[in-house]
GROMACS .gro file of N, CA, C and O in nm:
model
  440
    1MET      N    1  -1.167   1.549  -2.066
    1MET     CA    2  -1.238   1.532  -1.941
    1MET      C    3  -1.350   1.429  -1.961
    1MET      O    4  -1.421   1.435  -2.062
    2ASP      N    5  -1.366   1.341  -1.865
    2ASP     CA    6  -1.468   1.237  -1.874
    2ASP      C    7  -1.607   1.297  -1.894
    2ASP      O    8  -1.690   1.238  -1.965
    3ASN      N    9  -1.634   1.411  -1.833
    3ASN     CA   10  -1.768   1.469  -1.843
    3ASN      C   11  -1.798   1.525  -1.982
    3ASN      O   12  -1.914   1.547  -2.015
    4ASN      N   13  -1.695   1.545  -2.062
    4ASN     CA   14  -1.715   1.607  -2.193
    4ASN      C   15  -1.689   1.512  -2.310
    4ASN      O   16  -1.707   1.552  -2.426
    5THR      N   17  -1.644   1.391  -2.284
    5THR     CA   18  -1.605   1.300  -2.389
    5THR      C   19  -1.697   1.179  -2.391
    5THR      O   20  -1.720   1.118  -2.288
    6THR      N   21  -1.747   1.145  -2.508
    6THR     CA   22  -1.832   1.027  -2.521
    6THR      C   23  -1.747   0.904  -2.551
    6THR      O   24  -1.633   0.915  -2.596
    7VAL      N   25  -1.807   0.788  -2.532
    7VAL     CA   26  -1.740   0.664  -2.569
    7VAL      C   27  -1.714   0.666  -2.720
    7VAL      O   28  -1.608   0.625  -2.766
    8LYS      N   29  -1.809   0.717  -2.796
    8LYS     CA   30  -1.790   0.727  -2.940
    8LYS      C   31  -1.669   0.813  -2.976
    8LYS      O   32  -1.592   0.779  -3.066
    9ASP      N   33  -1.652   0.924  -2.903
    9ASP     CA   34  -1.535   1.009  -2.924
    9ASP      C   35  -1.405   0.931  -2.901
    9ASP      O   36  -1.310   0.939  -2.977
   10LEU      N   37  -1.401   0.852  -2.793
   10LEU     CA   38  -1.284   0.772  -2.763
   10LEU      C   39  -1.258   0.666  -2.868
   10LEU      O   40  -1.144   0.647  -2.912
   11LYS      N   41  -1.366   0.598  -2.911
   11LYS     CA   42  -1.352   0.498  -3.015
   11LYS      C   43  -1.297   0.559  -3.143
   11LYS      O   44  -1.209   0.499  -3.208
   12MET      N   45  -1.344   0.677  -3.177
   12MET     CA   46  -1.298   0.742  -3.301
   12MET      C   47  -1.153   0.790  -3.286
   12MET      O   48  -1.077   0.784  -3.385
   13ARG      N   49  -1.114   0.835  -3.169
   13ARG     CA   50  -0.976   0.877  -3.148
   13ARG      C   51  -0.882   0.757  -3.167
   13ARG      O   52  -0.779   0.770  -3.234
   14VAL      N   53  -0.919   0.644  -3.114
   14VAL     CA   54  -0.840   0.522  -3.129
   14VAL      C   55  -0.842   0.478  -3.275
   14VAL      O   56  -0.739   0.441  -3.333
   15PHE      N   57  -0.960   0.481  -3.337
   15PHE     CA   58  -0.975   0.442  -3.477
   15PHE      C   59  -0.882   0.525  -3.566
   15PHE      O   60  -0.808   0.471  -3.648
   16ASP      N   61  -0.887   0.657  -3.550
   16ASP     CA   62  -0.805   0.746  -3.632
   16ASP      C   63  -0.655   0.717  -3.615
   16ASP      O   64  -0.581   0.710  -3.712
   17PHE      N   65  -0.614   0.699  -3.491
   17PHE     CA   66  -0.474   0.668  -3.462
   17PHE      C   67  -0.430   0.538  -3.532
   17PHE      O   68  -0.326   0.535  -3.599
   18CYS      N   69  -0.512   0.435  -3.523
   18CYS     CA   70  -0.480   0.306  -3.584
   18CYS      C   71  -0.486   0.312  -3.736
   18CYS      O   72  -0.401   0.252  -3.805
   19GLU      N   73  -0.583   0.384  -3.791
   19GLU     CA   74  -0.595   0.397  -3.934
   19GLU      C   75  -0.473   0.467  -3.994
   19GLU      O   76  -0.424   0.428  -4.099
   20GLU      N   77  -0.425   0.572  -3.927
   20GLU     CA   78  -0.308   0.644  -3.976
   20GLU      C   79  -0.186   0.554  -3.985
   20GLU      O   80  -0.093   0.582  -4.062
   21ARG      N   81  -0.186   0.448  -3.908
   21ARG     CA   82  -0.071   0.357  -3.904
   21ARG      C   83  -0.096   0.227  -3.979
   21ARG      O   84  -0.013   0.137  -3.979
   22HIS      N   85  -0.214   0.216  -4.041
   22HIS     CA   86  -0.252   0.098  -4.122
   22HIS      C   87  -0.244  -0.031  -4.040
   22HIS      O   88  -0.190  -0.132  -4.084
   23TRP      N   89  -0.300  -0.027  -3.917
   23TRP     CA   90  -0.294  -0.140  -3.828
   23TRP      C   91  -0.412  -0.237  -3.843
   23TRP      O   92  -0.418  -0.337  -3.772
   24ASN      N   93  -0.505  -0.211  -3.933
   24ASN     CA   94  -0.623  -0.296  -3.946
   24ASN      C   95  -0.590  -0.443  -3.964
   24ASN      O   96  -0.652  -0.530  -3.904
   25LYS      N   97  -0.491  -0.472  -4.050
   25LYS     CA   98  -0.464  -0.613  -4.082
   25LYS      C   99  -0.412  -0.692  -3.962
   25LYS      O  100  -0.424  -0.814  -3.958
   26SER      N  101  -0.355  -0.624  -3.863
   26SER     CA  102  -0.305  -0.695  -3.747
   26SER      C  103  -0.400  -0.688  -3.627
   26SER      O  104  -0.371  -0.744  -3.521
   27HIS      N  105  -0.512  -0.623  -3.644
   27HIS     CA  106  -0.607  -0.606  -3.535
   27HIS      C  107  -0.723  -0.704  -3.552
   27HIS      O  108  -0.837  -0.666  -3.580
   28ASN      N  109  -0.694  -0.831  -3.532
   28ASN     CA  110  -0.799  -0.934  -3.536
   28ASN      C  111  -0.838  -0.964  -3.390
   28ASN      O  112  -0.772  -0.919  -3.297
   29PRO      N  113  -0.948  -1.037  -3.370
   29PRO     CA  114  -0.995  -1.060  -3.232
   29PRO      C  115  -0.889  -1.124  -3.140
   29PRO      O  116  -0.875  -1.084  -3.025
   30LYS      N  117  -0.816  -1.220  -3.196
   30LYS     CA  118  -0.714  -1.289  -3.113
   30LYS      C  119  -0.607  -1.191  -3.069
   30LYS      O  120  -0.574  -1.182  -2.949
   31ASP      N  121  -0.550  -1.117  -3.162
   31ASP     CA  122  -0.439  -1.027  -3.128
   31ASP      C  123  -0.484  -0.911  -3.040
   31ASP      O  124  -0.411  -0.865  -2.952
   32LEU      N  125  -0.605  -0.861  -3.063
   32LEU     CA  126  -0.655  -0.754  -2.977
   32LEU      C  127  -0.681  -0.804  -2.836
   32LEU      O  128  -0.650  -0.737  -2.739
   33SER      N  129  -0.736  -0.926  -2.825
   33SER     CA  130  -0.760  -0.980  -2.690
   33SER      C  131  -0.629  -1.009  -2.618
   33SER      O  132  -0.616  -0.988  -2.497
   34ILE      N  133  -0.526  -1.053  -2.693
   34ILE     CA  134  -0.395  -1.071  -2.634
   34ILE      C  135  -0.340  -0.935  -2.587
   34ILE      O  136  -0.281  -0.926  -2.479
   35GLY      N  137  -0.362  -0.833  -2.666
   35GLY     CA  138  -0.319  -0.699  -2.628
   35GLY      C  139  -0.388  -0.650  -2.501
   35GLY      O  140  -0.322  -0.592  -2.413
   36ILE      N  141  -0.516  -0.675  -2.491
   36ILE     CA  142  -0.589  -0.637  -2.370
   36ILE      C  143  -0.527  -0.709  -2.249
   36ILE      O  144  -0.499  -0.645  -2.145
   37SER      N  145  -0.506  -0.838  -2.263
   37SER     CA  146  -0.450  -0.916  -2.153
   37SER      C  147  -0.310  -0.873  -2.117
   37SER      O  148  -0.275  -0.857  -1.999
   38THR      N  149  -0.227  -0.851  -2.217
   38THR     CA  150  -0.088  -0.809  -2.193
   38THR      C  151  -0.085  -0.678  -2.118
   38THR      O  152  -0.010  -0.662  -2.019
   39GLU      N  153  -0.163  -0.582  -2.163
   39GLU     CA  154  -0.163  -0.451  -2.100
   39GLU      C  155  -0.223  -0.457  -1.959
   39GLU      O  156  -0.173  -0.393  -1.866
   40ALA      N  157  -0.326  -0.539  -1.941
   40ALA     CA  158  -0.384  -0.555  -1.807
   40ALA      C  159  -0.281  -0.618  -1.713
   40ALA      O  160  -0.271  -0.579  -1.595
   41ASN      N  161  -0.205  -0.712  -1.765
   41ASN     CA  162  -0.098  -0.773  -1.683
   41ASN      C  163   0.012  -0.675  -1.650
   41ASN      O  164   0.069  -0.680  -1.540
   42GLU      N  165   0.044  -0.585  -1.740
   42GLU     CA  166   0.144  -0.483  -1.712
   42GLU      C  167   0.093  -0.389  -1.603
   42GLU      O  168   0.170  -0.347  -1.516
   43LEU      N  169  -0.035  -0.358  -1.606
   43LEU     CA  170  -0.095  -0.278  -1.498
   43LEU      C  171  -0.088  -0.354  -1.365
   43LEU      O  172  -0.046  -0.299  -1.263
   44MET      N  173  -0.129  -0.478  -1.368
   44MET     CA  174  -0.126  -0.561  -1.248
   44MET      C  175   0.014  -0.573  -1.191
   44MET      O  176   0.033  -0.571  -1.069
   45ASP      N  177   0.113  -0.585  -1.278
   45ASP     CA  178   0.251  -0.603  -1.233
   45ASP      C  179   0.300  -0.483  -1.151
   45ASP      O  180   0.385  -0.500  -1.062
   46LEU      N  181   0.247  -0.367  -1.178
   46LEU     CA  182   0.288  -0.248  -1.101
   46LEU      C  183   0.252  -0.262  -0.953
   46LEU      O  184   0.314  -0.199  -0.867
   47PHE      N  185   0.152  -0.344  -0.923
   47PHE     CA  186   0.103  -0.359  -0.786
   47PHE      C  187   0.148  -0.489  -0.719
   47PHE      O  188   0.119  -0.512  -0.603
   48ARG      N  189   0.221  -0.572  -0.794
   48ARG     CA  190   0.262  -0.702  -0.742
   48ARG      C  191   0.348  -0.683  -0.618
   48ARG      O  192   0.440  -0.603  -0.614
   49PHE      N  193   0.314  -0.762  -0.515
   49PHE     CA  194   0.390  -0.767  -0.391
   49PHE      C  195   0.387  -0.634  -0.311
   49PHE      O  196   0.471  -0.610  -0.227
   50LYS      N  197   0.289  -0.550  -0.345
   50LYS     CA  198   0.277  -0.422  -0.271
   50LYS      C  199   0.171  -0.437  -0.163
   50LYS      O  200   0.069  -0.500  -0.180
   51SER      N  201   0.199  -0.378  -0.048
   51SER     CA  202   0.102  -0.376   0.061
   51SER      C  203  -0.003  -0.268   0.032
   51SER      O  204   0.015  -0.184  -0.057
   52ASN      N  205  -0.111  -0.267   0.107
   52ASN     CA  206  -0.211  -0.163   0.091
   52ASN      C  207  -0.152  -0.027   0.112
   52ASN      O  208  -0.185   0.068   0.040
   53ASP      N  209  -0.066  -0.013   0.213
   53ASP     CA  210  -0.003   0.117   0.239
   53ASP      C  211   0.087   0.159   0.121
   53ASP      O  212   0.088   0.276   0.083
   54GLN      N  213   0.161   0.064   0.066
   54GLN     CA  214   0.246   0.098  -0.048
   54GLN      C  215   0.163   0.140  -0.168
   54GLN      O  216   0.199   0.234  -0.241
   55MET      N  217   0.051   0.073  -0.190
   55MET     CA  218  -0.035   0.111  -0.303
   55MET      C  219  -0.097   0.249  -0.283
   55MET      O  220  -0.108   0.326  -0.377
   56LYS      N  221  -0.135   0.280  -0.159
   56LYS     CA  222  -0.187   0.414  -0.131
   56LYS      C  223  -0.083   0.520  -0.163
   56LYS      O  224  -0.113   0.624  -0.221
   57GLU      N  225   0.042   0.491  -0.125
   57GLU     CA  226   0.151   0.584  -0.154
   57GLU      C  227   0.175   0.597  -0.304
   57GLU      O  228   0.203   0.705  -0.354
   58MET      N  229   0.165   0.485  -0.375
   58MET     CA  230   0.181   0.489  -0.521
   58MET      C  231   0.079   0.582  -0.584
   58MET      O  232   0.111   0.656  -0.677
   59MET      N  233  -0.042   0.576  -0.534
   59MET     CA  234  -0.148   0.658  -0.592
   59MET      C  235  -0.131   0.806  -0.562
   59MET      O  236  -0.188   0.891  -0.630
   60LYS      N  237  -0.048   0.839  -0.465
   60LYS     CA  238  -0.018   0.980  -0.431
   60LYS      C  239   0.104   1.032  -0.509
   60LYS      O  240   0.123   1.152  -0.521
   61ASP      N  241   0.187   0.940  -0.555
   61ASP     CA  242   0.312   0.976  -0.626
   61ASP      C  243   0.282   1.008  -0.771
   61ASP      O  244   0.233   0.923  -0.845
   62GLU      N  245   0.313   1.129  -0.814
   62GLU     CA  246   0.279   1.176  -0.949
   62GLU      C  247   0.338   1.088  -1.058
   62GLU      O  248   0.270   1.052  -1.154
   63LYS      N  249   0.463   1.051  -1.047
   63LYS     CA  250   0.529   0.968  -1.150
   63LYS      C  251   0.470   0.827  -1.152
   63LYS      O  252   0.451   0.770  -1.261
   64LYS      N  253   0.441   0.771  -1.037
   64LYS     CA  254   0.383   0.638  -1.033
   64LYS      C  255   0.241   0.638  -1.085
   64LYS      O  256   0.198   0.548  -1.156
   65ARG      N  257   0.165   0.744  -1.053
   65ARG     CA  258   0.029   0.757  -1.106
   65ARG      C  259   0.033   0.768  -1.259
   65ARG      O  260  -0.053   0.713  -1.326
   66GLU      N  261   0.132   0.838  -1.310
   66GLU     CA  262   0.142   0.853  -1.454
   66GLU      C  263   0.166   0.716  -1.518
   66GLU      O  264   0.103   0.681  -1.618
   67ARG      N  265   0.254   0.637  -1.460
   67ARG     CA  266   0.282   0.502  -1.512
   67ARG      C  267   0.159   0.413  -1.504
   67ARG      O  268   0.126   0.340  -1.596
   68ILE      N  269   0.089   0.420  -1.391
   68ILE     CA  270  -0.036   0.343  -1.375
   68ILE      C  271  -0.137   0.387  -1.480
   68ILE      O  272  -0.200   0.304  -1.546
   69GLY      N  273  -0.150   0.517  -1.501
   69GLY     CA  274  -0.241   0.569  -1.601
   69GLY      C  275  -0.206   0.523  -1.741
   69GLY      O  276  -0.297   0.497  -1.822
   70GLU      N  277  -0.077   0.514  -1.771
   70GLU     CA  278  -0.036   0.468  -1.905
   70GLU      C  279  -0.082   0.326  -1.928
   70GLU      O  280  -0.132   0.293  -2.036
   71GLU      N  281  -0.064   0.239  -1.829
   71GLU     CA  282  -0.104   0.099  -1.848
   71GLU      C  283  -0.257   0.084  -1.850
   71GLU      O  284  -0.310   0.006  -1.926
   72LEU      N  285  -0.324   0.164  -1.770
   72LEU     CA  286  -0.470   0.164  -1.772
   72LEU      C  287  -0.519   0.212  -1.911
   72LEU      O  288  -0.609   0.151  -1.970
   73ALA      N  289  -0.455   0.317  -1.961
   73ALA     CA  290  -0.492   0.368  -2.094
   73ALA      C  291  -0.468   0.264  -2.203
   73ALA      O  292  -0.553   0.245  -2.290
   74ASP      N  293  -0.353   0.195  -2.196
   74ASP     CA  294  -0.327   0.093  -2.297
   74ASP      C  295  -0.433  -0.016  -2.297
   74ASP      O  296  -0.479  -0.062  -2.403
   75THR      N  297  -0.475  -0.057  -2.178
   75THR     CA  298  -0.582  -0.159  -2.166
   75THR      C  299  -0.711  -0.108  -2.227
   75THR      O  300  -0.778  -0.180  -2.303
   76LEU      N  301  -0.745   0.017  -2.197
   76LEU     CA  302  -0.867   0.073  -2.251
   76LEU      C  303  -0.859   0.094  -2.402
   76LEU      O  304  -0.957   0.070  -2.474
   77ILE      N  305  -0.743   0.134  -2.451
   77ILE     CA  306  -0.726   0.155  -2.596
   77ILE      C  307  -0.747   0.024  -2.670
   77ILE      O  308  -0.821   0.021  -2.770
   78PHE      N  309  -0.686  -0.084  -2.623
   78PHE     CA  310  -0.708  -0.214  -2.690
   78PHE      C  311  -0.856  -0.253  -2.682
   78PHE      O  312  -0.911  -0.307  -2.778
   79SER      N  313  -0.918  -0.228  -2.568
   79SER     CA  314  -1.060  -0.263  -2.552
   79SER      C  315  -1.148  -0.180  -2.645
   79SER      O  316  -1.241  -0.235  -2.707
   80LEU      N  317  -1.121  -0.052  -2.653
   80LEU     CA  318  -1.199   0.034  -2.743
   80LEU      C  319  -1.179  -0.007  -2.890
   80LEU      O  320  -1.273  -0.008  -2.968
   81ARG      N  321  -1.056  -0.042  -2.925
   81ARG     CA  322  -1.028  -0.084  -3.062
   81ARG      C  323  -1.105  -0.213  -3.094
   81ARG      O  324  -1.162  -0.225  -3.204
   82PHE      N  325  -1.104  -0.307  -3.002
   82PHE     CA  326  -1.179  -0.431  -3.021
   82PHE      C  327  -1.326  -0.400  -3.042
   82PHE      O  328  -1.390  -0.449  -3.136
   83ALA      N  329  -1.382  -0.318  -2.955
   83ALA     CA  330  -1.525  -0.281  -2.964
   83ALA      C  331  -1.556  -0.213  -3.094
   83ALA      O  332  -1.658  -0.244  -3.159
   84GLU      N  333  -1.471  -0.123  -3.135
   84GLU     CA  334  -1.496  -0.047  -3.259
   84GLU      C  335  -1.486  -0.138  -3.380
   84GLU      O  336  -1.573  -0.136  -3.468
   85MET      N  337  -1.385  -0.220  -3.387
   85MET     CA  338  -1.363  -0.303  -3.506
   85MET      C  339  -1.468  -0.411  -3.522
   85MET      O  340  -1.501  -0.449  -3.634
   86TYR      N  341  -1.524  -0.460  -3.411
   86TYR     CA  342  -1.618  -0.570  -3.418
   86TYR      C  343  -1.757  -0.533  -3.373
   86TYR      O  344  -1.836  -0.618  -3.334
   87SER      N  345  -1.788  -0.404  -3.380
   87SER     CA  346  -1.923  -0.350  -3.360
   87SER      C  347  -1.987  -0.390  -3.229
   87SER      O  348  -2.102  -0.432  -3.225
   88PHE      N  349  -1.911  -0.375  -3.121
   88PHE     CA  350  -1.969  -0.393  -2.988
   88PHE      C  351  -2.006  -0.253  -2.937
   88PHE      O  352  -1.924  -0.163  -2.934
   89ASP      N  353  -2.132  -0.238  -2.896
   89ASP     CA  354  -2.179  -0.114  -2.835
   89ASP      C  355  -2.143  -0.124  -2.687
   89ASP      O  356  -2.201  -0.205  -2.613
   90ILE      N  357  -2.049  -0.043  -2.646
   90ILE     CA  358  -1.998  -0.053  -2.510
   90ILE      C  359  -2.106  -0.027  -2.404
   90ILE      O  360  -2.116  -0.100  -2.306
   91ASP      N  361  -2.188   0.072  -2.429
   91ASP     CA  362  -2.299   0.098  -2.334
   91ASP      C  363  -2.389  -0.026  -2.322
   91ASP      O  364  -2.422  -0.068  -2.212
   92GLU      N  365  -2.423  -0.082  -2.435
   92GLU     CA  366  -2.511  -0.200  -2.436
   92GLU      C  367  -2.449  -0.321  -2.367
   92GLU      O  368  -2.515  -0.384  -2.285
   93ILE      N  369  -2.324  -0.352  -2.399
   93ILE     CA  370  -2.265  -0.472  -2.339
   93ILE      C  371  -2.238  -0.456  -2.190
   93ILE      O  372  -2.251  -0.551  -2.112
   94ILE      N  373  -2.209  -0.334  -2.146
   94ILE     CA  374  -2.192  -0.309  -2.002
   94ILE      C  375  -2.325  -0.319  -1.930
   94ILE      O  376  -2.337  -0.382  -1.825
   95ARG      N  377  -2.430  -0.258  -1.987
   95ARG     CA  378  -2.564  -0.269  -1.927
   95ARG      C  379  -2.606  -0.416  -1.914
   95ARG      O  380  -2.652  -0.459  -1.809
   96ASP      N  381  -2.590  -0.489  -2.023
   96ASP     CA  382  -2.630  -0.631  -2.023
   96ASP      C  383  -2.550  -0.710  -1.919
   96ASP      O  384  -2.608  -0.792  -1.844
   97LYS      N  385  -2.423  -0.686  -1.912
   97LYS     CA  386  -2.338  -0.760  -1.817
   97LYS      C  387  -2.372  -0.722  -1.674
   97LYS      O  388  -2.372  -0.807  -1.584
   98MET      N  389  -2.404  -0.598  -1.648
   98MET     CA  390  -2.438  -0.556  -1.513
   98MET      C  391  -2.571  -0.615  -1.468
   98MET      O  392  -2.588  -0.647  -1.350
   99ILE      N  393  -2.664  -0.633  -1.559
   99ILE     CA  394  -2.790  -0.702  -1.527
   99ILE      C  395  -2.758  -0.845  -1.485
   99ILE      O  396  -2.811  -0.895  -1.383
  100LYS      N  397  -2.675  -0.913  -1.561
  100LYS     CA  398  -2.636  -1.049  -1.527
  100LYS      C  399  -2.560  -1.053  -1.394
  100LYS      O  400  -2.580  -1.143  -1.312
  101ASN      N  401  -2.472  -0.955  -1.373
  101ASN     CA  402  -2.396  -0.949  -1.248
  101ASN      C  403  -2.487  -0.925  -1.128
  101ASN      O  404  -2.463  -0.975  -1.019
  102ALA      N  405  -2.595  -0.845  -1.147
  102ALA     CA  406  -2.687  -0.820  -1.037
  102ALA      C  407  -2.757  -0.947  -0.994
  102ALA      O  408  -2.786  -0.964  -0.876
  103VAL      N  409  -2.784  -1.037  -1.088
  103VAL     CA  410  -2.843  -1.165  -1.055
  103VAL      C  411  -2.740  -1.255  -0.983
  103VAL      O  412  -2.769  -1.317  -0.881
  104LYS      N  413  -2.620  -1.256  -1.038
  104LYS     CA  414  -2.513  -1.341  -0.984
  104LYS      C  415  -2.465  -1.291  -0.847
  104LYS      O  416  -2.429  -1.369  -0.760
  105TYR      N  417  -2.462  -1.159  -0.831
  105TYR     CA  418  -2.416  -1.096  -0.706
  105TYR      C  419  -2.523  -1.002  -0.653
  105TYR      O  420  -2.513  -0.880  -0.666
  106PRO      N  421  -2.628  -1.056  -0.593
  106PRO     CA  422  -2.737  -0.971  -0.545
  106PRO      C  423  -2.690  -0.880  -0.431
  106PRO      O  424  -2.592  -0.907  -0.362
  107LYS      N  425  -2.765  -0.773  -0.414
  107LYS     CA  426  -2.737  -0.680  -0.304
  107LYS      C  427  -2.750  -0.755  -0.171
  107LYS      O  428  -2.840  -0.838  -0.155
  108PRO      N  429  -2.664  -0.723  -0.078
  108PRO     CA  430  -2.679  -0.788   0.053
  108PRO      C  431  -2.805  -0.740   0.123
  108PRO      O  432  -2.847  -0.625   0.107
  109GLU      N  433  -2.864  -0.830   0.198
  109GLU     CA  434  -2.981  -0.792   0.276
  109GLU      C  435  -2.936  -0.705   0.391
  109GLU      O  436  -2.833  -0.727   0.449
  110LYS      N  437  -3.022  -0.613   0.428
  110LYS     CA  438  -2.987  -0.518   0.536
  110LYS      C  439  -3.001  -0.582   0.670
  110LYS      O  440  -3.060  -0.671   0.704
   0.00000   0.00000   0.00000
């Protein structure tokens, strides 16, 4: 459950999985970033040429939601692995990026 799991817990779960398979030598920045992109594209492909109504229906369909969740998970797993292997603090980089985004995309005036 999101409320009970820390980012560190997730990073360690991915770390342990990868360590058990001796994947360190193939997890360099280039290959991990390619993995992030590939998995994000697989997620995106699930929605290609779908109307808003079709996407709403997909989100209600248990099997389609499972498939969407799998691709979302793969994207997050590669991202967590990248962050863990190259010492990116996810909380810190998200906070920093959101500060920059707030400047780039200010709140609309009322």
